[in-house]
Short mmCIF file of C-alpha atoms in Angstrom, two decimals:
data_model
loop_
_atom_site.label_atom_id
_atom_site.label_comp_id
_atom_site.label_asym_id
_atom_site.label_seq_id
_atom_site.Cartn_x
_atom_site.Cartn_y
_atom_site.Cartn_z
CA UNK A 1 0.05 -0.12 0.19
CA UNK A 2 0.83 3.66 -0.17
CA UNK A 3 0.37 5.50 1.84
CA UNK A 4 -0.43 9.68 3.10
CA UNK A 5 -0.84 10.00 7.17
CA UNK A 6 -1.79 13.52 7.85
CA UNK A 7 -2.28 15.45 11.21
CA UNK A 8 -1.52 18.50 13.58
CA UNK A 9 1.44 18.49 16.00
CA UNK A 10 1.13 16.48 18.49
CA UNK A 11 -1.90 14.14 17.28
CA UNK A 12 1.09 10.76 17.11
CA UNK A 13 2.00 11.00 13.49
CA UNK A 14 5.72 9.51 14.13
CA UNK A 15 4.33 6.72 17.06
CA UNK A 16 1.05 5.86 14.56
CA UNK A 17 3.32 5.94 11.57
CA UNK A 18 5.64 2.71 13.07
CA UNK A 19 3.59 0.83 13.71
CA UNK A 20 1.37 0.96 10.40
CA UNK A 21 4.02 0.48 8.35
CA UNK A 22 5.10 -2.93 10.68
CA UNK A 23 1.60 -3.70 10.80
CA UNK A 24 2.18 -3.45 6.94
CA UNK A 25 5.33 -4.84 6.18
CA UNK A 26 6.25 -1.59 4.63
CA UNK A 27 8.79 1.57 5.33
CA UNK A 28 7.86 4.45 6.38
CA UNK A 29 9.06 7.59 5.09
CA UNK A 30 9.43 10.24 7.64
CA UNK A 31 10.60 13.33 6.71
CA UNK A 32 13.34 14.42 9.78
CA UNK A 33 14.46 10.77 8.83
CA UNK A 34 14.96 12.08 5.46
CA UNK A 35 17.29 14.92 6.28
CA UNK A 36 19.33 13.28 9.14
CA UNK A 37 19.93 10.43 6.28
CA UNK A 38 20.99 13.09 3.35
CA UNK A 39 22.60 15.48 6.20
CA UNK A 40 25.46 13.00 7.45
CA UNK A 41 25.31 11.08 3.56
CA UNK A 42 26.80 14.27 2.65
CA UNK A 43 24.55 13.82 -0.06
CA UNK A 44 24.15 16.94 -2.40
CA UNK A 45 20.31 17.77 -0.82
CA UNK A 46 21.87 17.10 2.61
CA UNK A 47 24.63 19.59 1.42
CA UNK A 48 21.97 22.01 0.10
CA UNK A 49 19.57 21.55 3.71
CA UNK A 50 22.55 21.72 5.77
CA UNK A 51 22.94 25.47 3.90
CA UNK A 52 19.49 27.00 4.63
CA UNK A 53 19.34 25.38 7.97
CA UNK A 54 22.82 27.00 8.99
CA UNK A 55 21.84 30.44 7.79
CA UNK A 56 18.09 29.92 9.72
CA UNK A 57 15.90 28.95 6.75
CA UNK A 58 13.63 26.72 5.93
CA UNK A 59 14.79 24.04 3.70
CA UNK A 60 12.97 24.91 -0.13
CA UNK A 61 10.93 22.54 -1.25
CA UNK A 62 12.46 21.41 -4.03
CA UNK A 63 15.00 20.00 -1.89
CA UNK A 64 12.85 18.45 0.54
CA UNK A 65 10.69 17.51 -2.79
CA UNK A 66 14.36 15.37 -4.26
CA UNK A 67 15.10 13.93 -1.13
CA UNK A 68 11.57 12.09 -1.22
CA UNK A 69 11.69 11.23 -4.86
CA UNK A 70 15.53 9.43 -4.34
CA UNK A 71 13.88 7.44 -1.01
CA UNK A 72 11.31 6.34 -3.01
CA UNK A 73 12.96 4.96 -5.63
CA UNK A 74 14.97 2.24 -3.47
CA UNK A 75 14.14 -1.04 -3.93
CA UNK A 76 11.93 -1.28 -0.53
CA UNK A 77 9.71 0.53 -1.95
CA UNK A 78 9.19 -0.58 -4.62
CA UNK A 79 6.24 -2.98 -2.98
CA UNK A 80 4.66 0.58 -0.60
CA UNK A 81 5.20 2.89 1.53
CA UNK A 82 3.74 4.67 4.53
CA UNK A 83 4.86 8.61 4.46
CA UNK A 84 5.03 10.70 7.43
CA UNK A 85 6.47 14.33 7.38
CA UNK A 86 5.64 14.78 3.51
CA UNK A 87 3.82 16.50 2.00
CA UNK A 88 4.15 19.63 3.66
CA UNK A 89 1.50 21.79 1.99
CA UNK A 90 0.32 21.64 -1.72
CA UNK A 91 3.32 22.16 -4.00
CA UNK A 92 4.67 19.06 -2.43
CA UNK A 93 1.41 17.00 -2.73
CA UNK A 94 0.78 18.49 -6.99
CA UNK A 95 5.14 16.79 -7.20
CA UNK A 96 4.31 13.81 -5.19
CA UNK A 97 1.14 13.42 -7.14
CA UNK A 98 3.18 14.13 -10.66
CA UNK A 99 5.80 11.44 -10.01
CA UNK A 100 3.48 8.60 -8.82
CA UNK A 101 1.47 9.13 -11.98
CA UNK A 102 5.65 9.14 -14.07
CA UNK A 103 6.16 6.25 -11.64
CA UNK A 104 2.85 4.56 -12.72
CA UNK A 105 1.88 4.23 -9.36
CA UNK A 106 -0.38 5.71 -7.23
CA UNK A 107 -1.86 6.49 -3.11
CA UNK A 108 -3.89 4.13 -1.86
CA UNK A 109 -4.64 5.64 1.16
CA UNK A 110 -4.15 9.43 3.18
CA UNK A 111 -4.84 9.17 6.89
CA UNK A 112 -6.11 12.26 8.96
CA UNK A 113 -5.53 11.91 12.54
CA UNK A 114 -7.72 14.44 14.36
CA UNK A 115 -6.77 15.30 17.47
CA UNK A 116 -9.09 18.44 19.50
CA UNK A 117 -6.50 21.69 19.48
CA UNK A 118 -6.53 21.60 22.59
CA UNK A 119 -6.08 18.52 23.46
CA UNK A 120 -3.07 18.72 20.89
CA UNK A 121 -1.52 21.62 23.10
CA UNK A 122 -2.06 19.32 26.93
CA UNK A 123 -0.43 16.38 24.74
CA UNK A 124 2.85 19.02 24.07
CA UNK A 125 2.88 21.37 26.40
CA UNK A 126 2.55 18.90 29.03
CA UNK A 127 6.16 17.07 28.27
CA UNK A 128 8.44 17.41 30.13
CA UNK A 129 12.12 16.37 29.66
CA UNK A 130 15.75 15.12 31.37
CA UNK A 131 17.89 16.95 30.90
CA UNK A 132 20.89 14.20 30.78
CA UNK A 133 19.16 11.92 28.61
CA UNK A 134 16.51 12.91 25.93
CA UNK A 135 14.96 10.15 25.54
CA UNK A 136 13.63 10.39 29.06
CA UNK A 137 10.52 11.82 28.62
CA UNK A 138 7.26 12.05 30.44
CA UNK A 139 3.86 14.41 30.97
CA UNK A 140 3.35 16.01 33.78
CA UNK A 141 -1.26 14.76 33.02
CA UNK A 142 -0.28 11.66 31.50
CA UNK A 143 2.72 9.82 32.18
CA UNK A 144 3.94 12.00 35.52
CA UNK A 145 7.94 11.61 37.46
CA UNK A 146 7.31 10.30 40.83
CA UNK A 147 8.82 13.72 42.16
CA UNK A 148 8.30 16.18 40.02
CA UNK A 149 11.00 18.72 38.29
CA UNK A 150 12.67 14.86 38.58
CA UNK A 151 13.38 11.92 36.03
CA UNK A 152 12.97 8.65 37.52
CA UNK A 153 15.44 6.66 35.61
CA UNK A 154 18.10 8.84 36.52
CA UNK A 155 17.74 11.61 38.41
CA UNK A 156 17.91 14.44 36.26
CA UNK A 157 16.43 17.49 36.24
CA UNK A 158 13.52 17.52 34.23
CA UNK A 159 12.44 20.93 31.65
CA UNK A 160 9.79 22.00 29.21
CA UNK A 161 11.45 22.36 25.64
CA UNK A 162 10.57 26.37 24.00
CA UNK A 163 9.58 24.49 21.36
CA UNK A 164 6.78 22.15 23.82
CA UNK A 165 6.08 26.24 24.84
CA UNK A 166 2.03 26.32 24.75
CA UNK A 167 2.71 29.71 22.97
CA UNK A 168 4.84 28.10 20.51
CA UNK A 169 2.22 25.51 20.19
CA UNK A 170 -0.63 27.61 18.61
CA UNK A 171 2.11 29.11 16.62
CA UNK A 172 3.02 25.43 14.79
CA UNK A 173 -0.68 24.84 14.86
CA UNK A 174 -1.45 28.11 13.06
CA UNK A 175 1.30 26.96 10.84
CA UNK A 176 0.07 23.74 10.88
CA UNK A 177 -3.63 24.73 9.69
CA UNK A 178 -2.61 27.57 6.71
CA UNK A 179 0.39 25.49 5.54
CA UNK A 180 -0.10 21.66 5.83
CA UNK A 181 -4.10 21.74 6.14
CA UNK A 182 -4.65 22.72 2.83
CA UNK A 183 -3.99 18.80 1.18
CA UNK A 184 -6.78 17.53 2.79
CA UNK A 185 -9.44 18.80 -0.06
CA UNK A 186 -6.03 18.64 -2.92
CA UNK A 187 -7.22 14.24 -1.70
CA UNK A 188 -10.57 14.73 -0.28
CA UNK A 189 -10.93 15.37 -4.18
CA UNK A 190 -9.42 12.31 -4.70
CA UNK A 191 -11.61 10.55 -3.01
CA UNK A 192 -8.27 9.10 -1.25
CA UNK A 193 -9.24 10.59 2.37
CA UNK A 194 -10.56 8.24 5.88
CA UNK A 195 -10.24 10.83 8.26
CA UNK A 196 -10.15 8.63 12.57
CA UNK A 197 -9.79 10.24 15.75
CA UNK A 198 -6.92 9.82 16.96
CA UNK A 199 -7.98 9.91 21.10
CA UNK A 200 -7.18 7.18 23.53
CA UNK A 201 -5.09 4.60 23.61
CA UNK A 202 -2.18 4.37 20.55
CA UNK A 203 -3.01 0.76 20.69
CA UNK A 204 -6.76 1.85 19.79
CA UNK A 205 -6.01 4.63 17.47
CA UNK A 206 -3.97 1.55 15.51
CA UNK A 207 -6.54 -0.68 14.95
CA UNK A 208 -8.61 2.50 14.18
CA UNK A 209 -6.22 3.02 11.24
CA UNK A 210 -6.07 0.15 10.31
CA UNK A 211 -9.64 -1.05 9.96
CA UNK A 212 -9.60 2.33 7.27
CA UNK A 213 -7.57 0.58 5.26
CA UNK A 214 -8.29 -2.21 5.17
CA UNK A 215 -11.58 -0.96 4.63
CA UNK A 216 -9.64 0.62 0.85
#
């Protein structure tokens, strides 16, 4: 299957993408991974991306599109893929449409993970990260530390990242609504979108997603 996963920040796209890709035996293609791989390997696209990032500028669509196309040409993506974080806007969606048409492929489904905005803010703004090890993640409501402000694992200080502050989260949501959300209508016009609730346990959301895909 060829799937695009869409949803606001805090919807759990990365978590769901990993489970779905494993269940469907297709590669999980995440934008962040594409950037890291291209930069670490020193590819021409990676070098271009790094130049823009070092200058504090947004990486142009053509660079991101180039990375995505290159990844989709790898052998493991021949039988399908799950895209997470790409396309991020209409220009990228149109480029993906063109690439798939050129290569005789088509999308099977676009899964839209739906989460109320207040829940997104609660999920992200409630995160607390250990200063000693960023893989130690807690949440003030959903998975609180035994002692407030102290990591259960190593005793390090827990803090809130700048990106996780409420005002930052709301700005990220504004960007999502203005830039990414329009691709949902783009794909609805192609009859590809299924909207599922991303509320509840991770396993429940995965089950809803699998049921939606099995109906395709």
